[in-house]
Coordinates of C-alpha atoms in Angstrom, one line a residue:
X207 CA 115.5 12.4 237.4
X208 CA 117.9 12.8 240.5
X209 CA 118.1 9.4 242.6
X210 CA 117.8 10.5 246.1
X211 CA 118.0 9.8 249.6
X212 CA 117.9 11.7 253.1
X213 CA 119.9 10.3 255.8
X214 CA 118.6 11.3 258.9
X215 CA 118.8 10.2 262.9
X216 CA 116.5 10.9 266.0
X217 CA 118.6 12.8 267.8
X218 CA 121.7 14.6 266.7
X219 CA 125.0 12.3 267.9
X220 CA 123.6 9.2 266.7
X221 CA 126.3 8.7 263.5
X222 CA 124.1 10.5 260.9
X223 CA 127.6 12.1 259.2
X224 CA 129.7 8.7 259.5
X225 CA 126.6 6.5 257.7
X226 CA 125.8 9.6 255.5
X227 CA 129.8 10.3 254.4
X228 CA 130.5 6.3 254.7
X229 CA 128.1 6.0 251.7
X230 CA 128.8 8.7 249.6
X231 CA 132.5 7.5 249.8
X232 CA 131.8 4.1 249.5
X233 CA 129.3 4.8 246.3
X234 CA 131.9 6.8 244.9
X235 CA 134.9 4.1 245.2
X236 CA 132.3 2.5 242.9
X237 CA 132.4 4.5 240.1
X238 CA 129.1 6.2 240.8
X239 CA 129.1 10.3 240.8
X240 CA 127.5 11.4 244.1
X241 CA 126.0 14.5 244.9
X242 CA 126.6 15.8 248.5
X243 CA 124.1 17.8 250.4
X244 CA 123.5 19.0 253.7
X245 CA 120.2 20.2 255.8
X246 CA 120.9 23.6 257.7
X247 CA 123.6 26.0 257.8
X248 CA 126.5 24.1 258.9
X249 CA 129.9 24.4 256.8
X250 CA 131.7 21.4 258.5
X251 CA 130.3 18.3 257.4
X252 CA 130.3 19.8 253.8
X253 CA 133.9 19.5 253.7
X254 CA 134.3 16.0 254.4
X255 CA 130.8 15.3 251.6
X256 CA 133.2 17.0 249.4
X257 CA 136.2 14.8 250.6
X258 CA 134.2 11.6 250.0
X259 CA 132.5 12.5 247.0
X260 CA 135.1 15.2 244.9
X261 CA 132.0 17.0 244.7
X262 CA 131.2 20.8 246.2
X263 CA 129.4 19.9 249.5
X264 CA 126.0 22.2 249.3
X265 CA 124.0 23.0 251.8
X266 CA 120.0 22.8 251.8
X267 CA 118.3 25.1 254.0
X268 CA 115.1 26.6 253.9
X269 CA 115.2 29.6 256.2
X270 CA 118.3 31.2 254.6
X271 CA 116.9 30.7 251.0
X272 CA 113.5 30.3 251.3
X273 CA 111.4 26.8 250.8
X274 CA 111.2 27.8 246.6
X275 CA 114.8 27.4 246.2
X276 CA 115.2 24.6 248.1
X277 CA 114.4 22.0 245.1
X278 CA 116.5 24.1 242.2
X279 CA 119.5 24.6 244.3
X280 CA 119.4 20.4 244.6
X281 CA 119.0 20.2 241.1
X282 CA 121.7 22.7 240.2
X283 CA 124.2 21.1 243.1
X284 CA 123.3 17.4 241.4
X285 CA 123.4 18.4 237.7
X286 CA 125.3 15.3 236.3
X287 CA 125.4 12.8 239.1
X288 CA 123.8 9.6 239.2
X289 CA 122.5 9.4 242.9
X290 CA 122.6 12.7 245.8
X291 CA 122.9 11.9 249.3
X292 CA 121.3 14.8 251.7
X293 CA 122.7 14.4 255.3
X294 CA 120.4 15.6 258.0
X295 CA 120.3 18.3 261.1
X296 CA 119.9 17.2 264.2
X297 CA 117.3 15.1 265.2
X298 CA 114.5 14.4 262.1
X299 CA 111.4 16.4 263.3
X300 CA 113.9 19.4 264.7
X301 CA 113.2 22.8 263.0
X302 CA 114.1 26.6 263.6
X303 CA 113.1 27.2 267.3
X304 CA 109.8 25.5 268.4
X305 CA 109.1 24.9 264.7
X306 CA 109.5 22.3 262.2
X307 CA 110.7 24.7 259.5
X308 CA 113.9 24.2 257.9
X309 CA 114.1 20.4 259.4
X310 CA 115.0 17.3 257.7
X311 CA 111.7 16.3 257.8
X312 CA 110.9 19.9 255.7
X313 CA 113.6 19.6 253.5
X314 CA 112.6 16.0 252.8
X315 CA 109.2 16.4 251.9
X316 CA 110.2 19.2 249.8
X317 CA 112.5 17.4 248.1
X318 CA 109.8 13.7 248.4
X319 CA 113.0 11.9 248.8
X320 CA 113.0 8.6 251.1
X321 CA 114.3 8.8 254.5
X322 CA 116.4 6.3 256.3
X323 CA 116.8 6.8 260.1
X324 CA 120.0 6.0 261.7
X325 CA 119.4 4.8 265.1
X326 CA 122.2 4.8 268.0
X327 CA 121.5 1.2 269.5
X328 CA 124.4 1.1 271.6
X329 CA 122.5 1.3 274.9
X330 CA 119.0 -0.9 273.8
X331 CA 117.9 -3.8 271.6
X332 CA 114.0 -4.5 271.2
X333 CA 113.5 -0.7 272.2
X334 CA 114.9 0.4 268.7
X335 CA 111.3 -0.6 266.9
X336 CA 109.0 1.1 269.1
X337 CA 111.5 4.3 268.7
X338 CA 111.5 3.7 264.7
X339 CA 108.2 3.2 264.8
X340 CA 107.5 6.8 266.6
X341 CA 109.6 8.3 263.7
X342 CA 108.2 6.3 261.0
X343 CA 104.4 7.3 262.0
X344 CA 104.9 10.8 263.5
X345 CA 104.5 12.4 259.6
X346 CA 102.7 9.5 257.5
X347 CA 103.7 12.7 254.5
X348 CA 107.3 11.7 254.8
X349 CA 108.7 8.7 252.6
X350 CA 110.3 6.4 255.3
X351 CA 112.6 3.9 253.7
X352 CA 114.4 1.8 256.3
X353 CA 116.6 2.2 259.3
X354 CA 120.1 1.9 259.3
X355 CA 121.3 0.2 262.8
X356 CA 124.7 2.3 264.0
X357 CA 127.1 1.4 267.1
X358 CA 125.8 -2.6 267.7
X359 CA 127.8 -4.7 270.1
X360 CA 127.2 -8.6 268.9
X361 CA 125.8 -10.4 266.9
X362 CA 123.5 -11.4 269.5
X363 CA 122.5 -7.7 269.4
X364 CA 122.0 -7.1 266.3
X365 CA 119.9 -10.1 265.7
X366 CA 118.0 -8.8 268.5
X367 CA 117.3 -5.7 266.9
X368 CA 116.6 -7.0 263.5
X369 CA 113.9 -9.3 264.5
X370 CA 111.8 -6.3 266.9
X371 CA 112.3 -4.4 263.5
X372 CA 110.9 -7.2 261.6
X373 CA 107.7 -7.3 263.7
X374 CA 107.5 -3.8 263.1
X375 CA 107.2 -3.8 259.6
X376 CA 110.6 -1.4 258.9
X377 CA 113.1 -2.9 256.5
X378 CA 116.8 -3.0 258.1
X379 CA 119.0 -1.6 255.6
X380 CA 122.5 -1.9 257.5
X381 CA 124.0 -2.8 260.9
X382 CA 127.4 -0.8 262.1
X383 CA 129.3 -2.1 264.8
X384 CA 131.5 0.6 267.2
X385 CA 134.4 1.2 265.8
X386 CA 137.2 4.3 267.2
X387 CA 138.4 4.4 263.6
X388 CA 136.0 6.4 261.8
X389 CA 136.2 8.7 265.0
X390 CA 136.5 12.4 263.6
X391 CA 138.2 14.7 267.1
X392 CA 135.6 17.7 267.9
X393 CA 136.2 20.7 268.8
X394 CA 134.7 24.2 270.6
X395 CA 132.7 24.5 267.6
X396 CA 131.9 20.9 266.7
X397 CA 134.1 18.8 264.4
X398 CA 137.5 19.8 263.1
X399 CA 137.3 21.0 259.4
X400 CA 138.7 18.2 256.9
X401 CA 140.7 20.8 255.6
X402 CA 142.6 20.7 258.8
X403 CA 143.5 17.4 259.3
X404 CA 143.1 16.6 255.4
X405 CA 146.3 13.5 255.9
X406 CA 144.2 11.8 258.8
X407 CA 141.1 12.5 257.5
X408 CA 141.5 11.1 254.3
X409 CA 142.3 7.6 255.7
X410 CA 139.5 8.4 258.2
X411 CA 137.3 8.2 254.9
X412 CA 138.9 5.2 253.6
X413 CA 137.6 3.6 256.8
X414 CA 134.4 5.0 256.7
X415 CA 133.7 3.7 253.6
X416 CA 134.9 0.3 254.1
X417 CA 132.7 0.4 257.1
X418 CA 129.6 1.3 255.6
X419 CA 130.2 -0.9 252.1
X420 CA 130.3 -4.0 254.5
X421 CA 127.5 -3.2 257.1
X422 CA 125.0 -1.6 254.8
X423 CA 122.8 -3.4 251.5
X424 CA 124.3 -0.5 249.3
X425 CA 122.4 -2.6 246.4
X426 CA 118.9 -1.7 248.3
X427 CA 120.1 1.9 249.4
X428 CA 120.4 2.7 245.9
X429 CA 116.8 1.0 244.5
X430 CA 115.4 3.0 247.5
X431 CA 116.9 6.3 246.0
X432 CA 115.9 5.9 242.7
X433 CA 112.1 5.2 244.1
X434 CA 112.4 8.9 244.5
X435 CA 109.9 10.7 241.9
X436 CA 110.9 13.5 239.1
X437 CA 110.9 17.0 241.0
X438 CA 108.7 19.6 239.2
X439 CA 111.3 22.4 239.6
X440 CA 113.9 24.0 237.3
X441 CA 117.5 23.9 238.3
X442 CA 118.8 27.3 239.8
X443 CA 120.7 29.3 238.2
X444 CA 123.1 32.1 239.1
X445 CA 122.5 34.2 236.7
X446 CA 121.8 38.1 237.5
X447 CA 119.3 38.8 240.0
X448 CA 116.0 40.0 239.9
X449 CA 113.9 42.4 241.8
X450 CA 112.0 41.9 244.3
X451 CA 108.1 42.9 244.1
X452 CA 105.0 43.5 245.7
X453 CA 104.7 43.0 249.3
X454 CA 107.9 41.3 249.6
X455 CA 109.8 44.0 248.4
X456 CA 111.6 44.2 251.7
X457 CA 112.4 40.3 252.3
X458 CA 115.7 39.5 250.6
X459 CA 116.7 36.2 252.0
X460 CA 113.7 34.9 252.4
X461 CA 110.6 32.7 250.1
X462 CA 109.9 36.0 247.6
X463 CA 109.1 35.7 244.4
X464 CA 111.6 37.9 242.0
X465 CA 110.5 38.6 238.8
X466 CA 111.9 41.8 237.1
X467 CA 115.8 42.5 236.3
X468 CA 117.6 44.1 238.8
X469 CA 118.4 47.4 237.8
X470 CA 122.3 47.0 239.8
X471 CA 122.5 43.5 238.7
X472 CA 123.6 44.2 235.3
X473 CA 127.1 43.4 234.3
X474 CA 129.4 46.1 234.7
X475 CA 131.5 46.5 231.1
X476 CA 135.0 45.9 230.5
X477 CA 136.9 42.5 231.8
X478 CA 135.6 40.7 234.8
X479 CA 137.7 42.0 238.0
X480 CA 139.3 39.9 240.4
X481 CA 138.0 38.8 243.7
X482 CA 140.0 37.3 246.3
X483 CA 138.5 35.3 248.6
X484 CA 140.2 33.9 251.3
X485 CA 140.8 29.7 252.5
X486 CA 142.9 27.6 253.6
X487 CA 143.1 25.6 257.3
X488 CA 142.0 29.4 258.6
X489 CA 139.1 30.1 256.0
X490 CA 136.7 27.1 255.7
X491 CA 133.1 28.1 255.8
X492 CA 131.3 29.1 252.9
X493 CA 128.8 27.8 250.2
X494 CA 129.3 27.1 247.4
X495 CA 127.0 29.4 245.2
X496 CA 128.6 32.5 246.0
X497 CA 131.7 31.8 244.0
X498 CA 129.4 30.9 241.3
X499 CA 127.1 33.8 241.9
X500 CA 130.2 36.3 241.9
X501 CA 131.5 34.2 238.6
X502 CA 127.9 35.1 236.8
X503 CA 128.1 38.7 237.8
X504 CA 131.4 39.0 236.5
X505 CA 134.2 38.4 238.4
X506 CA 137.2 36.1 238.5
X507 CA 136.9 34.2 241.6
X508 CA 140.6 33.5 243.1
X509 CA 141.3 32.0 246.3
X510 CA 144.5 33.2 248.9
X511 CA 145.3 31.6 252.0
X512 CA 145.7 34.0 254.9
X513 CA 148.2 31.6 256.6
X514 CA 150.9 31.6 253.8
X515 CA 150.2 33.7 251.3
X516 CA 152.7 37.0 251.1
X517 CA 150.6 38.9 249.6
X518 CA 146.7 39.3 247.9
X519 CA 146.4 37.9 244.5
X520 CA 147.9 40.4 241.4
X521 CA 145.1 42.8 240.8
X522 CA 142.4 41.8 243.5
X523 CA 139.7 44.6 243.4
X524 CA 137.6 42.9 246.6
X525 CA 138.6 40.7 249.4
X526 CA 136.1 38.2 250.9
X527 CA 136.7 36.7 254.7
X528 CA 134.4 33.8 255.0
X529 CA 133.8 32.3 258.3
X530 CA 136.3 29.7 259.9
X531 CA 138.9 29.6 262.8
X532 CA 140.8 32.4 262.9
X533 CA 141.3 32.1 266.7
X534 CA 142.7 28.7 266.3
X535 CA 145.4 29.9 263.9
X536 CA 145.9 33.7 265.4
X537 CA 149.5 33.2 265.9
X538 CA 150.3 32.1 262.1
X539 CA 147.8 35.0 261.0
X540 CA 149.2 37.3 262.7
X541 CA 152.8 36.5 262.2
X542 CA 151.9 37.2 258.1
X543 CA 152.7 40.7 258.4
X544 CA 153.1 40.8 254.7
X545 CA 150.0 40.2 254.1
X546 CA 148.1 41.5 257.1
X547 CA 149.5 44.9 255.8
X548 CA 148.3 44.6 252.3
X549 CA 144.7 43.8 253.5
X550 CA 145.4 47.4 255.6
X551 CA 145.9 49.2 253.1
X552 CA 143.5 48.0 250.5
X553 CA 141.2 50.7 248.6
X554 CA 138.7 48.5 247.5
X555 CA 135.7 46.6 248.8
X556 CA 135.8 44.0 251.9
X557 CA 132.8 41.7 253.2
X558 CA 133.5 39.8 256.2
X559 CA 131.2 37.6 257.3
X560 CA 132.1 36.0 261.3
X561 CA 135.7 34.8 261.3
X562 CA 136.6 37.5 258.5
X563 CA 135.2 39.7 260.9
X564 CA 137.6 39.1 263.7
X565 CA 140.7 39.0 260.8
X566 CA 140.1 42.5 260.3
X567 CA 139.8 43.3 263.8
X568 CA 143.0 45.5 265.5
X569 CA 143.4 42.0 267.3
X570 CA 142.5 38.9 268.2
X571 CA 143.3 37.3 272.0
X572 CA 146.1 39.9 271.7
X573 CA 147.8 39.2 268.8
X574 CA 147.8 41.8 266.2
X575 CA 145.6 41.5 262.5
X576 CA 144.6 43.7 260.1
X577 CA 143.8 46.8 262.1
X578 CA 140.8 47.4 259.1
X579 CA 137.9 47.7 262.4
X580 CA 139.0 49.5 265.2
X581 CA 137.8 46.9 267.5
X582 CA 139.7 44.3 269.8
X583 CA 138.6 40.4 269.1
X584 CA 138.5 37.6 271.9
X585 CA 137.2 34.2 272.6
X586 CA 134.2 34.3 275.5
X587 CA 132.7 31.4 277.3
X588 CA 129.2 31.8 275.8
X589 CA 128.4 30.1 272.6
X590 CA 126.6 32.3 270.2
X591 CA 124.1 30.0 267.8
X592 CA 120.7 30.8 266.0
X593 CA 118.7 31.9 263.1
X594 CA 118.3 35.3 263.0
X595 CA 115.4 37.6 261.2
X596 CA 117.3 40.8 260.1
X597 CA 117.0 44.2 258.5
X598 CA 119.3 46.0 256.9
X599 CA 118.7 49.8 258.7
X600 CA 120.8 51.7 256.6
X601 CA 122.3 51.4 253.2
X602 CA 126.3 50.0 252.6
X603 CA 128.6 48.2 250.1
X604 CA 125.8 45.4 250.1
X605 CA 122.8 46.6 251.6
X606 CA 119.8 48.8 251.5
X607 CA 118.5 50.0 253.8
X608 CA 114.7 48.2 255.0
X609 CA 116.4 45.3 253.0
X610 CA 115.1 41.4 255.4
X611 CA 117.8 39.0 255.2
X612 CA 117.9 35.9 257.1
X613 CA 121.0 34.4 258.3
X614 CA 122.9 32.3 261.2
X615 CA 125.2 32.8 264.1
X616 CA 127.6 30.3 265.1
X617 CA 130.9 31.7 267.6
X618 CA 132.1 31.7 270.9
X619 CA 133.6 35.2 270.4
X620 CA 133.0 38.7 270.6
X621 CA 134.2 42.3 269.9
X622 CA 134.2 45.2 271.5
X623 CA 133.0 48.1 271.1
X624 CA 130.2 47.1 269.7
X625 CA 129.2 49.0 266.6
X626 CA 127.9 52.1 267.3
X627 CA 125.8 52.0 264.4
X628 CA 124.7 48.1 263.5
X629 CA 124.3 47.8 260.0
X630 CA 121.6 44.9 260.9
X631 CA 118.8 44.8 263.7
X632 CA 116.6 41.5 264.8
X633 CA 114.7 41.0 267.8
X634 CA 116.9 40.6 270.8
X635 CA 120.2 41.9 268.6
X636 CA 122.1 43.9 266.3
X637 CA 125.3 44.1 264.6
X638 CA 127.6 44.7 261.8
X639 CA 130.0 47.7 261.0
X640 CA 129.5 49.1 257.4
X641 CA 130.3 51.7 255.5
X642 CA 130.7 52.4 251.7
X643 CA 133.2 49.9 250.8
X644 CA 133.3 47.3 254.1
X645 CA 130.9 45.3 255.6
X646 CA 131.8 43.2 258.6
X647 CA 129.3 41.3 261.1
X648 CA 129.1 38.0 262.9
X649 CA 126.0 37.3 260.4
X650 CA 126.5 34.0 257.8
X651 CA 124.3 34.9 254.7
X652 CA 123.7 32.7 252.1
X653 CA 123.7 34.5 248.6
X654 CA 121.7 32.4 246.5
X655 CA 118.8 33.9 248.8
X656 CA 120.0 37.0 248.3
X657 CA 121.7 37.1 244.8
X658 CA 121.8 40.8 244.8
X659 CA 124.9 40.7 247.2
X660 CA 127.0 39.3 244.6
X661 CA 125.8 41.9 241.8
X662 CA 126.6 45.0 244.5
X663 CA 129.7 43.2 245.1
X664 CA 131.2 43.1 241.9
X665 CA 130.2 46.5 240.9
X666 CA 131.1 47.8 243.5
X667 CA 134.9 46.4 242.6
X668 CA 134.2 47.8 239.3
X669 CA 134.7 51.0 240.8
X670 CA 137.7 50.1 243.1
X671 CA 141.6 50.3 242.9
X672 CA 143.7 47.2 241.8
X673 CA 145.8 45.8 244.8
X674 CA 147.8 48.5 246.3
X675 CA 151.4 48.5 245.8
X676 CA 153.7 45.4 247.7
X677 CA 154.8 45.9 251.5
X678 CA 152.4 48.1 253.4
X679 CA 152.5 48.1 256.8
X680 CA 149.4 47.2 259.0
X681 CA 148.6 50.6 260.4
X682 CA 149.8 51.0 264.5
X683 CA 147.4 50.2 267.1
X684 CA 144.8 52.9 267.6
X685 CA 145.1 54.5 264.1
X686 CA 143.2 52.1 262.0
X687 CA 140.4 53.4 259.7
X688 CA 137.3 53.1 261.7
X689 CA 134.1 51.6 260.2
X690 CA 131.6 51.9 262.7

């Protein structure tokens, strides 16, 4: 059995990720292995989980996987540890659109873990227990475990809140007083990754922690987590992937149920081939399965760093370009020609998923990349954000076509032109330039709801060159390949 816990707020801004981070660094420093977790998409707050914890952050979302894998993938993602901590989304009851699907109450219930609310009581005192009491009572299905008090003023004030709490029945697990050291500086797209500011961050955590071990009863967070029952479900694997049958034949990505092999996800013979996927301060977004569904299907998973790397890994047969800020760091990008040429000139397979996209654009705000797409990259004023519903309309590197996957936007950018042939459609939208060997698009998948990827992936490298030979120039401006 996994001890668990959700933390989770009524509003998104109320200190959810300092109080959820604060303990899983402050449980750590005390010799307990924590499991990290995070409702919905997001790639951020994983990194500083994983900062806190020296665990892989993981994320827990129901509308990318589907609600069956919810439970494995927190099994596989806490195999080992003694307690998990799942950080919320948003505010508790808040779903995908008008919806409470894919919410932390959802992922709660699915996981029947206890929930403790962090409330912002900066700006009222008795007010907090009608407000907790709202939450607590909204979903009697929901396992609610306490509040946790965040941003009090006084003394005064928090004995104020403490005693309407105790009227109300809901045990007060902690009380954090405002603080501008656990601050963590924001950014266009929310917080700045922990990979970028991994010097200030890390002292950051140190704070955090220290905060939360002397506010909170960690002694009574911890009985509450291991109140938490034994989950029915099997641990998820990435092994190969299965087929999908029946009437969801067409719904990769979403709940199916896959019971027969995959006929492309057996492993290719011969040595596992080498796939490069990029990181660094540039490259930060991604989960955490994929390497491991990649590993499974036969590859050796090696990461390069766009910024400072000369060249790709000896051998690569694919290239993977998560998502991240490229547009932060264009000038560094771009002044790696080295590199920037070798990704030119590469034979063999490329998925690009958002920021990778605009890395193999012909440019970015003007400054020259890889020249892979024959497209111009910019930031807009708009901010791009959803879930979408897609299908794949016709067949690439990793798709087939009538293929449903579900993914997530999440830029302020765009490109032009616009593919002339999107490789996905949804209501409202399209994108994606594909061909045979890349696929591009502004859509995040996660691959453990759609393990085939991985499988089309690596055979697909199977079949590729090795890395092309050192010191290729990015191709002039207007004669890239087109992949439209």
């Amino acid at each position: 059995m996994v001890a668990r816990l959700v933390v989770a707020a009524p509003a998104s801004g109320a200190g959810k990720t300092t109080v959820a981070t604060g303990l899983m660094a402050a449980l750590t420093r005390r010799g307990m292995a924590v499991s990290p977790h995070k409702v919905g998409p997001d790639y951020i707050d994983p990194g500083y989980h994983a900062m806190a914890t020296g665990r892989p952050g993981r994320n827990l979302d129901p509308w990318l996987v589907g609600e069956e894998l919810v439970a494995p993938l927190f099994l596989h993602g806490a195999a080992g540890a003694d307690l998990a901590v799942v950080e919320g989304v948003m505010g508790l009851y808040d779903g995908a659109g008008a919806s409470e699907f894919a919410s932390t109450a959802h992922v709660a219930r699915l996981l029947d873990a206890p929930v403790v609310l962090v409330v912002d009581a900066a700006k009222q005192s008795r007010s907090v227990a009608a407000l907790v009491h709202g939450f607590a009572s909204y979903d009697t299905r929901l396992r609610f475990g306490g509040v946790i008090l965040n941003r009090i003023g006084s003394a005064r004030h928090e004995d104020i809140c403490r005693e309407a709490l105790a009227e109300s029945g809901v045990p007060v697990l902690g009380a954090i007083r405002r603080s501008d050291a656990v601050a963590t500086p924001s950014r266009h797209l929310g917080l700045v990754p922990a990979a970028e500011r991994r010097t200030r961050a890390t002292r950051a955590m140190d704070a955090v922690a220290a905060l939360v071990e002397d506010s909170c009863d960690l002694e009574e967070l911890v009985r509450l987590a291991r109140t938490a029952p034994p989950l029915r479900a099997r641990p998820w694997t990435p092994g190969p992937a299965t087929a999908l049958t029946g009437p969801a034949a067409a719904m990769s990505g979403a709940a199916v149920t896959r019971t027969a092999p995959d006929p492309e996800s057996a492993l290719p013979p011969g040595a596992p081939v080498r796939i490069a996927v990029a990181g660094g301060q540039a490259f930060t977004f991604g989960y955490a399965e994929q390497a491991e569904l990649l590993t499974a299907a036969g590859a050796e998973v090696v990461a390069f760093d766009p910024l400072t790397d000369e060249a790709l890994p000896e051998g690569t047969r694919g290239i993977i370009v998560g998502g991240g800020f490229p547009e932060v760091h264009a000038a560094e990008l771009s002044a790696n020609e080295s590199l920037r040429g070798e990704v030119a000139a590469f034979g063999g397979p490329i998925s690009a998923e958002c920021a990778g996209l605009l890395y193999l654009a012909r440019e970015l705000d003007g400054r020259p990349m890889c020249g892979v797409l024959d497209v111009e990259a910019g930031m807009t004023g708009s901010l791009t954000l959803g879930y979408r519903d897609a299908v794949a309309v016709r067949d690439s590197a990793l798709t087939r076509d009538g293929e449903r996957y579900r993914g997530h936007e999440f830029h302020r950018t765009a490109v032009r032109p616009a593919p002339e042939r999107p490789l996905f459609r949804w209501r409202g939208g399209a994108d994606g330039f594909a061909d045979d060997r890349v696929v591009a698009s502004y859509l995040h998948l996660h691959w453990a709801g759609s393990p085939q990827l991985a499988a089309r992936f690596v055979r697909a490298c199977h079949r590729a060159p090795a890395t092309p030979v050192r010191g290729s120039a990015p191709p002039a401006p207007g004669t890239s390949r087109p992949t439209r």
